[in-house]
Amino acid sequence: MESFLSKIDKPQPFGTSGANNGGKGSETPGNGVVKQNNVKPKRKKKRVESLQLYNSKNNEMEVFEPEVKGKVSMYVCGVTSYDYSHLGHARAAISFDILVRYLKHLKYEVTYVRNFTDIIIIYLFIYFFEEAKLIIKRANEKGVDPLELSRHFCDEYNVDMSDLLCERPTKEPRVSDHIDQIKDMITKIINNDFAYEVDGDVFYSVEKFPNYGALSGQRKRHPADFALWKAAKPGEPSWDSPWGPGRPGWHIECSAMSACYLSHKFDIHGGGIDLIFPHHENEIAQNRAADKESRIKYWLHNGHVTNNNEKMSKSLGNFFTVREITERYHPLALRHFLISAHYRAPLNYSIAQLETSSDAIYYIFQTLEDCRDALSSFLQEDSEKKDQINAAEKCINKLKEEFQTEMNDDLQTHVILKGALLEALKFMNRSLQFKQSLLKVEQEVREVLKVLGLLSSLSYAEVLQQLKDKALKRAGLTEKEVLKLIEERKQARINKDFAKSDNIRTDLTAKGIALEDVDNEMIWRPCIPSKPLVAQAVSTDNKVPEVEEKLSTLAVSQKVEEIPADREGKGSHASSST
C-alpha cells in the first residue's frame, strides 16, 4: 500500500531545494518563468584571488563583499518537515554547508539561519490525504499536538544531516514559533499600502511593486496577487490575527524569520533553483514593502537531483530518502557523490556514481590510515633528499593554489576532488618512507577535506570498517563468507586449480569485493563492482506505521512531562550551532 507520505508532490508549498521542492507557490495563480541555473563549462586558468559567487539576482558572477567586513549573514530556505529527508534536501544542505565551511576557512564570522516550515504539514494532511485525517484524529484523541509530528521530522532531518557531516546552522527557527513576527510584518506591509484585506484573507498587491519579476524573469505585467494571510476554514488549526483566525501564507514566513534574525539587510539568501519563482520573487516584494531599505546582496540557488535526467519527485515514485541510500552506502560516499558536480548543475542519481564515490572515500581513508601507520613507525628523523623535499613543496603549493582558485570560483568542488586532491593522495602513497614530506602533505590534505566536509570525527580505521560493512551488505555477503572464499581460493591455487581460483576472484569482483596480496597474505577490500548493481525499489509502506508509533510515544511522553515549545532548551526560536 502506498503511504500518504509518498504522495506529497501536489502544491508542495515549502520544502527545500533539489529533488522534491515543489515551488512554494500554490497560492499564486499563473505560470512562473524560472531562469535556468546554467553553469558555464569553460574553466578559468588564471588564479582567482578572492571569492566569487554566481548571483541569481544579476545572473552573473560577482566578487563577494559582505555588508560588514569580516562577518557574513546568510539565510537558506529549509525543509517542510512532513517526511524523512531525501536526496534533494541533502544536496541543498551540503551545498550551503560547504559555503559556510569555506567562509569560515577564509576567517569570516558566519551567522547562518535555516528555517523549518512546521505548520504546513497540518494543511497538507487535511486537504490531500485521507490517511492523514485519521492520523490527525488519532493524535487529537491521544492528546498529542499535531505539530509534534512535524517536530519529529525536524529532529529526524537533523539526524540525517548530521550523518552527512553538515554542521548545524547558527539558528534553526520554526514557523510555528514566529507567528507574531509574521503578523507584525504583514501589518507593516498593509500600512505601507502594499497589501489589502478581504474577508479575513490578506493579499499582496503585486502591481504596487514595479520591480516584481526582476529575480525570476517573470514577464507578466500584473501577475495575480498572492496571499500573506489565509482565513481559517471550519475545522482548521488557526492563529488569531487582526484579520481574524487564520494562518500565514507560504511566502511571508521566510521574509519574517530572516528579518527577525538578520534584519532586512543581509548578505546571502540561498535555496533550490525551483524557489526562484514564485517564492524568492515574493520574498523580495514582501521585504521591500515592509522596509524600503531592505537589501539582500547575493541570491544563490543549487540545482536539482534527477533520476534518469528527470527531477526526482514523490508523485513519480523516483525519489530516494537519505536513509535508503545510507542503508547501503556510507554517508561520506553520499556526500562525495553530491559534491561531485557543481552545486548549480543538475546532478543525475546514479548507482555507478555512488559506487565510484564510495571507492574514492575508501581510497582517501586508506591513504590517511597508511600515512598514520607510517608516521607512527618512524623511530628517528631521517634527512630527506632535496628532490623529495622539493616534490613535496610542489605538491602542497599546487593543492593550495588549486583549492583556493576553484573554491573562489563559485565553489568548484568537483574539480578539486578530481584534480590536485587526488594527486596529493597519490603523492602520499609514494612517500610513506619520507616523514617530513608525508607530514606536510597530510596536513594540507586534511585541511581540504575538512572544508569539503569529508573528514570524519571517527578514526580512519573505523571509517574503513564501516565502508567494508556497507560493501558486504551490497554484495549480500558476510565477512565470514568472504574469508571462507579466500581460503577456498588459496587452496585452489595450491592444487593448481587456477580456473576455480579465477572464478572466485571474478565472482567477488562482480559483487564489489576485491582480493589483494599484501605481504604474502590475501586480504579483501571494497571495489567498484565489475557488473552493475540493480537499484532497490523504494518502499514507503513502513512510514505510516512509524508515524503511528511516534504518536503513541509522544502521547506517553506528554503524560510524563510537559513538552516545551523549544525542544533544545535554547529559547523559543532556535538551537545553537555546533
Coordinates of C-alpha atoms in Angstrom, one line a residue:
M1 CA 0.0 0.0 0.0
E2 CA 1.3 3.4 -0.9
S3 CA 1.8 5.7 2.0
F4 CA 0.3 9.2 2.1
L5 CA 3.8 10.4 2.8
S6 CA 4.8 9.3 -0.6
K7 CA 2.2 11.4 -2.4
I8 CA 3.1 14.9 -1.3
D9 CA 4.0 16.3 -4.6
K10 CA 0.9 18.3 -5.1
P11 CA 1.2 22.0 -4.2
Q12 CA 4.4 21.5 -2.2
P13 CA 4.4 24.9 -0.6
F14 CA 7.7 24.8 1.1
G15 CA 10.3 22.1 1.1
T16 CA 13.8 22.8 0.1
S17 CA 16.0 22.7 -2.9
G18 CA 16.7 19.8 -5.1
A19 CA 14.7 16.6 -5.5
N20 CA 11.3 17.5 -4.4
N21 CA 10.7 21.0 -3.6
G22 CA 7.7 21.9 -5.4
G23 CA 7.9 25.6 -5.6
K24 CA 6.3 27.5 -2.8
G25 CA 3.6 28.8 -5.0
S26 CA 0.2 27.1 -4.8
E27 CA -1.4 30.3 -3.6
T28 CA 0.0 32.2 -6.6
P29 CA -2.1 31.5 -9.7
G30 CA -0.5 31.6 -13.1
N31 CA 2.7 30.1 -14.5
G32 CA 6.1 31.3 -13.5
V33 CA 9.1 31.8 -15.6
V34 CA 12.1 30.4 -13.8
K35 CA 15.6 31.3 -15.1
Q36 CA 17.8 28.4 -15.9
N37 CA 20.7 27.9 -13.4
N38 CA 23.3 27.5 -16.1
V39 CA 26.9 26.6 -15.2
K40 CA 29.5 27.7 -17.7
P41 CA 31.5 24.8 -18.9
K42 CA 34.7 26.7 -19.5
R43 CA 37.3 26.5 -16.8
K44 CA 39.3 29.5 -15.7
K45 CA 43.1 29.0 -16.0
K46 CA 44.2 32.1 -14.1
R47 CA 44.3 32.2 -10.3
V48 CA 41.1 33.6 -8.7
E49 CA 42.3 35.7 -5.7
S50 CA 39.0 36.4 -4.0
L51 CA 35.7 34.6 -3.5
Q52 CA 33.3 35.0 -6.5
L53 CA 29.7 33.7 -6.4
Y54 CA 27.1 33.4 -9.1
N55 CA 24.4 35.8 -8.1
S56 CA 21.0 34.8 -9.5
K57 CA 19.7 38.3 -9.0
N58 CA 22.0 39.7 -11.7
N59 CA 22.6 36.3 -13.5
E60 CA 26.4 36.7 -13.3
M61 CA 29.5 36.0 -11.2
E62 CA 30.2 38.7 -8.6
V63 CA 33.1 39.2 -6.1
F64 CA 31.8 38.5 -2.7
E65 CA 31.9 41.6 -0.4
P66 CA 29.8 41.3 2.8
E67 CA 27.9 44.2 4.2
V68 CA 30.0 44.1 7.4
K69 CA 33.7 43.5 7.0
G70 CA 34.7 40.1 8.4
K71 CA 31.1 39.0 9.1
V72 CA 28.7 37.1 6.9
S73 CA 24.9 36.8 7.3
M74 CA 23.1 34.0 5.4
Y75 CA 19.6 32.7 5.2
V76 CA 18.6 29.4 3.5
C77 CA 15.1 28.1 2.9
G78 CA 14.8 24.9 4.9
V79 CA 12.5 21.9 4.6
T80 CA 8.9 21.4 5.1
S81 CA 9.0 18.8 7.9
Y82 CA 6.4 16.3 6.8
D83 CA 8.6 13.3 6.0
Y84 CA 12.1 11.9 6.0
S85 CA 14.7 13.9 4.1
H86 CA 15.5 12.9 0.5
L87 CA 18.5 13.5 -1.8
G88 CA 17.3 16.9 -2.8
H89 CA 17.2 18.0 0.8
A90 CA 20.7 16.6 1.3
R91 CA 22.1 18.3 -1.7
A92 CA 20.9 21.7 -0.6
A93 CA 22.1 21.2 2.9
I94 CA 25.6 20.1 1.8
S95 CA 25.9 22.8 -0.8
F96 CA 25.4 25.6 1.7
D97 CA 27.3 23.7 4.4
I98 CA 30.4 23.8 2.1
L99 CA 29.9 27.5 1.5
V100 CA 29.7 28.1 5.3
R101 CA 32.8 26.0 5.9
Y102 CA 34.7 27.8 3.2
L103 CA 33.7 31.2 4.6
K104 CA 35.0 30.2 8.0
H105 CA 38.2 28.9 6.3
L106 CA 38.5 32.5 5.0
K107 CA 38.2 33.7 8.6
Y108 CA 34.7 35.1 8.3
E109 CA 32.4 35.1 11.3
V110 CA 29.2 33.4 9.8
T111 CA 25.7 33.7 11.1
Y112 CA 23.7 31.0 9.2
V113 CA 20.0 30.8 9.6
R114 CA 17.9 27.9 8.1
N115 CA 14.3 27.5 8.9
F116 CA 11.9 24.6 9.4
T117 CA 8.4 25.0 8.0
D118 CA 6.4 23.0 10.5
I119 CA 2.9 24.3 10.3
I120 CA 2.1 23.4 6.7
I121 CA 2.1 19.7 7.5
I122 CA -1.3 20.0 9.0
Y123 CA -2.9 21.7 6.0
L124 CA -1.3 19.2 3.6
F125 CA -2.6 16.4 5.6
I126 CA -6.1 17.8 6.0
Y127 CA -6.6 18.6 2.3
F128 CA -4.9 15.9 0.4
F129 CA -4.7 12.6 2.4
E130 CA -7.5 10.5 3.8
E131 CA -4.9 8.5 5.8
A132 CA -3.6 11.8 7.3
K133 CA -7.0 12.8 8.5
L134 CA -7.1 9.6 10.5
I135 CA -3.6 10.3 12.0
I136 CA -4.6 13.8 12.9
K137 CA -7.8 12.5 14.5
R138 CA -5.8 9.9 16.5
A139 CA -3.3 12.5 17.5
N140 CA -6.1 14.6 19.0
E141 CA -7.6 11.5 20.7
K142 CA -4.3 10.7 22.3
G143 CA -3.8 14.3 23.4
V144 CA -0.8 14.9 21.0
D145 CA -0.3 18.2 19.4
P146 CA -0.2 17.5 15.6
L147 CA 2.8 19.9 15.4
E148 CA 4.7 17.2 17.3
L149 CA 4.6 15.1 14.2
S150 CA 6.4 17.9 12.3
R151 CA 8.8 18.5 15.2
H152 CA 9.6 14.8 15.0
F153 CA 10.6 15.1 11.3
C154 CA 12.6 18.3 12.1
D155 CA 14.6 16.2 14.6
E156 CA 15.0 13.3 12.1
Y157 CA 16.2 15.8 9.4
N158 CA 18.9 17.0 11.7
V159 CA 19.9 13.4 12.4
D160 CA 20.2 12.7 8.7
M161 CA 22.2 15.9 8.0
S162 CA 24.5 15.2 11.0
D163 CA 25.2 11.8 9.4
L164 CA 26.2 13.6 6.3
L165 CA 28.6 15.8 8.4
C166 CA 26.6 19.0 7.8
E167 CA 27.3 21.5 10.6
R168 CA 24.2 22.8 12.4
P169 CA 23.2 26.4 11.4
T170 CA 23.6 29.2 13.9
K171 CA 19.8 29.4 14.1
E172 CA 17.0 27.0 13.1
P173 CA 13.8 28.9 13.5
R174 CA 10.4 27.1 13.1
V175 CA 7.4 28.9 11.6
S176 CA 5.1 27.9 14.5
D177 CA 7.4 29.9 16.9
H178 CA 7.2 33.0 14.8
I179 CA 3.5 33.7 14.1
D180 CA 3.8 37.0 16.0
Q181 CA 6.7 38.2 13.8
I182 CA 4.8 37.2 10.7
K183 CA 1.7 39.1 11.7
D184 CA 3.8 42.2 12.5
M185 CA 5.4 42.1 9.1
I186 CA 2.0 41.7 7.4
T187 CA 0.8 44.7 9.3
K188 CA 3.7 46.8 8.1
I189 CA 3.1 45.8 4.5
I190 CA -0.6 46.8 4.8
N191 CA 0.3 50.1 6.5
N192 CA 2.7 50.8 3.6
D193 CA -0.1 50.3 1.2
F194 CA 1.3 47.1 -0.5
A195 CA -1.5 44.7 0.7
Y196 CA -5.2 44.6 1.3
E197 CA -7.6 42.5 3.4
V198 CA -10.7 40.7 2.0
D199 CA -12.9 38.6 4.3
G200 CA -10.1 37.6 6.6
D201 CA -7.5 37.0 3.8
V202 CA -4.6 39.4 3.2
F203 CA -3.2 39.7 -0.3
Y204 CA -0.1 41.4 -1.6
S205 CA -0.8 43.8 -4.4
V206 CA 1.8 43.0 -6.9
E207 CA 1.1 46.0 -9.1
K208 CA 2.3 48.3 -6.3
F209 CA 5.8 46.9 -6.6
P210 CA 7.2 47.9 -10.0
N211 CA 10.3 45.7 -9.7
Y212 CA 8.3 42.5 -9.3
G213 CA 9.9 39.8 -11.6
A214 CA 13.4 41.1 -11.5
L215 CA 14.9 38.0 -9.9
S216 CA 13.0 35.3 -11.9
G217 CA 12.5 37.0 -15.2
Q218 CA 8.7 36.8 -14.8
R219 CA 7.3 38.8 -17.7
K220 CA 3.7 39.3 -16.7
R221 CA 2.9 42.9 -16.0
H222 CA 0.4 42.2 -13.3
P223 CA 0.6 38.6 -12.0
A224 CA -2.1 37.5 -9.7
D225 CA -1.8 38.8 -6.1
F226 CA -0.6 36.3 -3.6
A227 CA -1.7 35.6 -0.1
L228 CA 0.1 36.9 3.0
W229 CA -2.6 35.5 5.4
K230 CA -5.3 33.0 4.8
A231 CA -8.5 33.0 6.7
A232 CA -9.2 29.7 8.6
K233 CA -11.8 27.3 7.2
P234 CA -14.0 25.3 9.5
G235 CA -12.1 22.7 11.4
E236 CA -8.6 24.0 10.5
P237 CA -6.0 24.8 13.1
S238 CA -5.5 28.6 13.2
W239 CA -4.0 31.6 14.9
D240 CA -5.7 34.8 16.0
S241 CA -4.8 37.9 14.0
P242 CA -6.1 41.4 13.3
W243 CA -7.8 40.0 10.3
G244 CA -9.4 37.1 12.1
P245 CA -8.4 33.5 12.7
G246 CA -6.1 32.0 10.0
R247 CA -2.6 31.1 9.1
P248 CA 0.4 32.6 7.3
G249 CA 0.7 32.4 3.5
W250 CA 3.5 30.3 2.1
H251 CA 5.9 33.2 1.3
I252 CA 5.7 35.6 4.2
E253 CA 7.2 33.1 6.7
C254 CA 10.8 33.2 5.3
S255 CA 10.6 37.0 5.0
A256 CA 9.6 37.4 8.6
M257 CA 12.1 34.9 10.0
S258 CA 15.1 36.2 8.0
A259 CA 14.3 39.7 9.2
C260 CA 13.9 38.5 12.7
Y261 CA 17.4 37.1 12.9
L262 CA 19.3 39.0 10.2
S263 CA 17.3 42.3 9.8
H264 CA 16.2 43.4 6.3
K265 CA 19.8 43.8 5.2
F266 CA 21.9 40.7 4.9
D267 CA 24.5 39.1 2.6
I268 CA 23.3 35.7 1.2
H269 CA 19.9 34.1 0.6
G270 CA 20.0 30.5 -0.7
G271 CA 17.7 27.8 -1.8
G272 CA 16.9 25.4 -4.6
I273 CA 16.6 26.7 -8.2
D274 CA 12.8 26.0 -8.2
L275 CA 12.4 28.6 -5.4
I276 CA 13.4 31.5 -7.6
F277 CA 9.8 31.9 -8.7
P278 CA 7.5 32.5 -7.0
H279 CA 8.9 32.1 -3.5
H280 CA 12.1 34.2 -3.7
E281 CA 10.5 36.7 -6.0
N282 CA 7.7 37.1 -3.5
E283 CA 10.1 37.4 -0.6
I284 CA 11.8 40.3 -2.3
A285 CA 8.5 42.0 -2.8
Q286 CA 7.4 41.5 0.8
N287 CA 10.8 42.6 2.2
R288 CA 10.7 45.9 0.3
A289 CA 7.1 46.5 1.2
A290 CA 7.8 46.1 4.9
D291 CA 11.1 48.1 4.8
K292 CA 12.0 50.1 1.7
E293 CA 15.7 49.9 2.7
S294 CA 15.6 46.0 2.5
R295 CA 18.6 44.6 0.7
I296 CA 19.9 41.1 0.1
K297 CA 23.1 41.2 -1.9
Y298 CA 23.6 37.7 -3.2
W299 CA 21.0 35.1 -4.2
L300 CA 22.4 31.6 -4.6
H301 CA 20.5 28.6 -5.9
N302 CA 21.5 24.9 -6.1
G303 CA 20.4 22.6 -8.9
H304 CA 18.1 19.6 -8.8
V305 CA 18.9 16.0 -8.2
T306 CA 17.5 14.0 -11.1
N307 CA 16.7 10.3 -11.8
N308 CA 17.2 9.3 -15.4
N309 CA 17.5 13.0 -16.1
E310 CA 14.1 13.7 -14.7
K311 CA 13.6 15.7 -11.5
M312 CA 13.0 13.4 -8.5
S313 CA 9.5 13.7 -7.1
K314 CA 7.4 11.7 -4.8
S315 CA 4.4 11.6 -7.2
L316 CA 6.6 9.9 -9.8
G317 CA 7.9 7.5 -7.2
N318 CA 11.5 8.1 -8.4
F319 CA 12.9 9.6 -5.2
F320 CA 15.2 8.2 -2.6
T321 CA 15.5 9.2 1.0
V322 CA 18.8 9.8 2.6
R323 CA 18.3 6.8 4.9
E324 CA 17.5 4.5 1.9
I325 CA 20.9 5.4 0.4
T326 CA 22.9 5.3 3.7
E327 CA 21.5 1.9 4.5
R328 CA 23.7 0.6 1.6
Y329 CA 26.3 3.4 1.2
H330 CA 28.5 5.2 3.7
P331 CA 27.2 8.8 4.4
L332 CA 30.6 10.1 3.3
A333 CA 30.1 8.3 0.0
L334 CA 26.8 10.1 -0.5
R335 CA 28.3 13.4 0.4
H336 CA 31.1 12.8 -2.0
F337 CA 28.6 12.0 -4.7
L338 CA 26.5 15.1 -4.0
I339 CA 29.6 17.4 -4.4
S340 CA 30.9 15.6 -7.5
A341 CA 29.1 18.0 -9.7
H342 CA 29.0 21.8 -9.5
Y343 CA 26.3 22.8 -7.0
R344 CA 24.4 24.8 -9.6
A345 CA 24.3 22.0 -12.1
P346 CA 21.7 19.2 -12.2
L347 CA 23.0 16.0 -10.7
N348 CA 21.7 12.7 -12.0
Y349 CA 21.3 9.9 -9.5
S350 CA 23.4 7.0 -10.4
I351 CA 24.4 3.8 -8.6
A352 CA 27.5 3.7 -10.7
Q353 CA 28.5 7.2 -9.5
L354 CA 27.7 6.2 -5.9
E355 CA 30.0 3.2 -6.3
T356 CA 32.7 5.5 -7.7
S357 CA 32.3 7.9 -4.7
S358 CA 32.3 5.0 -2.2
D359 CA 35.6 3.8 -3.8
A360 CA 37.0 7.3 -3.7
I361 CA 36.2 7.6 0.0
Y362 CA 37.8 4.3 0.7
Y363 CA 40.9 5.4 -1.2
I364 CA 41.1 8.6 0.8
F365 CA 40.8 7.0 4.2
Q366 CA 43.1 4.1 3.4
T367 CA 45.7 6.6 2.3
L368 CA 45.2 8.5 5.6
E369 CA 45.4 5.3 7.6
D370 CA 48.6 4.2 5.8
C371 CA 50.0 7.6 6.4
R372 CA 49.2 7.4 10.1
D373 CA 50.8 4.0 10.4
A374 CA 53.9 5.2 8.6
L375 CA 54.3 8.3 10.7
S376 CA 53.9 6.3 13.9
S377 CA 56.6 3.8 12.8
F378 CA 59.4 6.3 12.3
L379 CA 62.0 5.9 15.1
Q380 CA 64.2 8.8 14.1
E381 CA 64.1 11.9 12.0
D382 CA 65.9 10.9 8.7
S383 CA 67.1 13.6 6.4
E384 CA 65.4 13.7 3.1
K385 CA 66.9 14.4 -0.3
K386 CA 66.4 17.8 -1.7
D387 CA 64.5 16.4 -4.7
Q388 CA 62.0 14.8 -2.3
I389 CA 61.5 17.9 -0.3
N390 CA 61.0 20.0 -3.5
A391 CA 58.5 17.5 -4.8
A392 CA 56.5 17.7 -1.5
E393 CA 56.6 21.5 -1.6
K394 CA 55.4 21.5 -5.2
C395 CA 52.6 19.1 -4.3
I396 CA 51.5 21.3 -1.4
N397 CA 51.6 24.5 -3.4
K398 CA 49.6 23.0 -6.2
L399 CA 47.0 21.7 -3.8
K400 CA 46.8 25.1 -2.0
E401 CA 46.6 27.1 -5.3
E402 CA 44.0 24.8 -6.9
F403 CA 41.9 24.6 -3.8
Q404 CA 41.9 28.4 -3.5
T405 CA 41.3 29.1 -7.1
E406 CA 38.5 26.5 -7.5
M407 CA 36.7 27.4 -4.3
N408 CA 36.9 31.1 -5.1
D409 CA 35.5 30.4 -8.5
D410 CA 31.9 29.7 -7.2
L411 CA 32.8 26.6 -5.2
Q412 CA 34.0 24.2 -7.9
T413 CA 34.2 21.2 -5.5
H414 CA 34.1 18.6 -8.3
V415 CA 37.3 20.0 -9.9
I416 CA 39.2 19.7 -6.6
L417 CA 38.0 16.1 -6.0
K418 CA 39.4 15.0 -9.4
G419 CA 42.4 17.2 -9.5
A420 CA 45.1 18.3 -7.1
L421 CA 43.5 16.5 -4.1
L422 CA 43.8 13.2 -5.9
E423 CA 47.3 14.0 -6.9
A424 CA 48.2 14.8 -3.3
L425 CA 46.8 11.5 -2.1
K426 CA 48.9 9.6 -4.8
F427 CA 52.0 11.6 -3.6
M428 CA 51.3 10.4 -0.1
N429 CA 51.2 6.8 -1.2
R430 CA 54.5 7.2 -2.9
S431 CA 56.1 8.9 0.1
L432 CA 55.3 6.7 3.0
Q433 CA 59.0 6.3 3.8
F434 CA 59.6 10.1 4.0
K435 CA 58.4 11.5 7.3
Q436 CA 58.8 15.2 6.7
S437 CA 57.2 15.2 3.3
L438 CA 54.4 12.9 4.4
L439 CA 53.5 15.0 7.4
K440 CA 53.4 18.3 5.5
V441 CA 51.3 17.0 2.6
E442 CA 49.0 15.1 5.0
Q443 CA 48.3 18.3 7.0
E444 CA 47.2 20.2 3.8
V445 CA 45.1 17.3 2.6
R446 CA 43.3 17.2 5.9
E447 CA 42.5 20.9 5.7
V448 CA 41.0 20.5 2.2
L449 CA 38.9 17.5 3.4
K450 CA 37.8 19.5 6.4
V451 CA 36.4 22.3 4.2
L452 CA 34.7 19.8 1.9
G453 CA 33.2 18.1 4.9
L454 CA 34.8 14.7 4.1
L455 CA 36.8 14.4 7.3
S456 CA 35.1 12.2 9.9
S457 CA 35.5 12.6 13.7
L458 CA 35.9 8.8 13.8
S459 CA 39.3 7.2 13.4
Y460 CA 40.4 6.2 9.9
A461 CA 40.2 2.6 10.8
E462 CA 36.6 2.9 12.0
V463 CA 35.6 4.6 8.7
L464 CA 37.3 1.9 6.7
Q465 CA 35.5 -0.8 8.6
Q466 CA 32.2 1.0 8.1
L467 CA 32.9 1.2 4.3
K468 CA 33.7 -2.5 4.3
D469 CA 30.4 -3.3 6.2
K470 CA 28.4 -1.4 3.6
A471 CA 30.2 -3.2 0.7
L472 CA 29.4 -6.5 2.3
K473 CA 25.7 -5.5 2.6
R474 CA 25.5 -4.5 -1.1
A475 CA 27.2 -7.8 -2.0
G476 CA 24.9 -9.8 0.1
L477 CA 27.8 -11.5 1.9
T478 CA 29.2 -11.6 5.4
E479 CA 32.9 -11.2 6.2
K480 CA 33.0 -14.8 7.4
E481 CA 31.7 -15.9 3.9
V482 CA 34.3 -13.7 2.2
L483 CA 37.1 -15.1 4.3
K484 CA 35.9 -18.7 3.6
L485 CA 36.1 -17.9 -0.2
I486 CA 39.6 -16.6 0.3
E487 CA 40.6 -19.8 1.9
E488 CA 39.0 -21.8 -0.9
R489 CA 40.8 -19.7 -3.5
K490 CA 44.1 -20.2 -1.6
Q491 CA 43.5 -24.0 -1.6
A492 CA 42.6 -24.0 -5.3
R493 CA 45.9 -22.3 -6.1
I494 CA 47.8 -24.8 -4.0
N495 CA 46.0 -27.5 -6.0
K496 CA 46.8 -25.6 -9.2
D497 CA 43.1 -25.3 -9.9
F498 CA 43.6 -21.9 -11.4
A499 CA 40.2 -21.9 -13.1
K500 CA 38.4 -22.1 -9.7
S501 CA 40.8 -19.5 -8.3
D502 CA 40.0 -17.1 -11.1
N503 CA 36.3 -17.8 -10.8
I504 CA 36.2 -16.9 -7.1
R505 CA 38.1 -13.7 -7.7
T506 CA 35.9 -12.8 -10.7
D507 CA 32.6 -13.5 -8.8
L508 CA 33.7 -11.4 -5.8
T509 CA 34.8 -8.5 -8.0
A510 CA 31.5 -8.6 -9.7
K511 CA 29.9 -8.0 -6.3
G512 CA 32.3 -5.2 -5.3
I513 CA 34.8 -7.2 -3.3
A514 CA 38.5 -7.1 -4.5
L515 CA 41.1 -9.5 -3.4
E516 CA 44.7 -8.4 -3.0
D517 CA 48.0 -10.0 -2.0
V518 CA 49.7 -7.9 0.8
D519 CA 52.9 -9.2 2.4
N520 CA 52.2 -12.7 1.3
E521 CA 48.7 -12.5 2.7
M522 CA 45.4 -12.4 0.8
I523 CA 43.1 -9.6 2.0
W524 CA 39.9 -8.0 0.7
R525 CA 38.7 -4.5 0.2
P526 CA 35.6 -2.9 -1.4
C527 CA 35.9 -2.0 -5.0
I528 CA 33.6 -0.8 -7.8
P529 CA 31.6 -3.9 -8.9
S530 CA 32.6 -5.2 -12.3
K531 CA 28.8 -5.8 -13.0
P532 CA 26.3 -3.0 -12.4
L533 CA 24.2 -3.4 -9.3
V534 CA 20.4 -3.1 -9.6
A535 CA 18.7 -0.4 -7.6
Q536 CA 16.5 -1.5 -4.8
A537 CA 12.9 -0.4 -5.2
V538 CA 11.8 2.5 -2.9
S539 CA 9.4 1.3 -0.3
T540 CA 7.3 3.7 1.7
D541 CA 4.9 1.3 3.3
N542 CA 6.7 1.4 6.6
K543 CA 6.4 5.1 7.0
V544 CA 2.8 5.4 8.2
P545 CA 3.3 2.8 11.0
E546 CA 6.4 4.7 12.1
V547 CA 4.3 7.9 12.4
E548 CA 1.6 5.9 14.3
E549 CA 4.3 4.5 16.6
K550 CA 5.7 8.0 17.1
L551 CA 2.2 9.3 18.1
S552 CA 2.0 6.6 20.8
T553 CA 5.5 7.6 22.0
L554 CA 4.6 11.2 22.1
A555 CA 1.3 10.6 23.9
V556 CA 3.2 8.8 26.7
S557 CA 5.9 11.4 26.9
Q558 CA 3.4 14.2 27.2
K559 CA 1.8 12.4 30.1
V560 CA 5.1 12.2 31.9
E561 CA 6.2 15.8 31.3
E562 CA 5.1 18.8 29.5
I563 CA 7.0 19.2 26.2
P564 CA 8.3 22.8 26.0
A565 CA 7.9 24.8 22.8
D566 CA 11.6 24.7 22.3
R567 CA 12.9 21.1 22.5
E568 CA 16.5 22.2 22.6
G569 CA 16.1 24.5 25.6
K570 CA 17.8 27.3 23.9
G571 CA 14.9 29.7 23.7
S572 CA 11.7 29.7 21.7
H573 CA 13.2 30.4 18.3
A574 CA 16.4 28.4 17.6
S575 CA 19.0 26.0 18.6
S576 CA 22.7 26.6 18.9
S577 CA 25.2 25.7 16.3
T578 CA 27.8 23.0 16.8

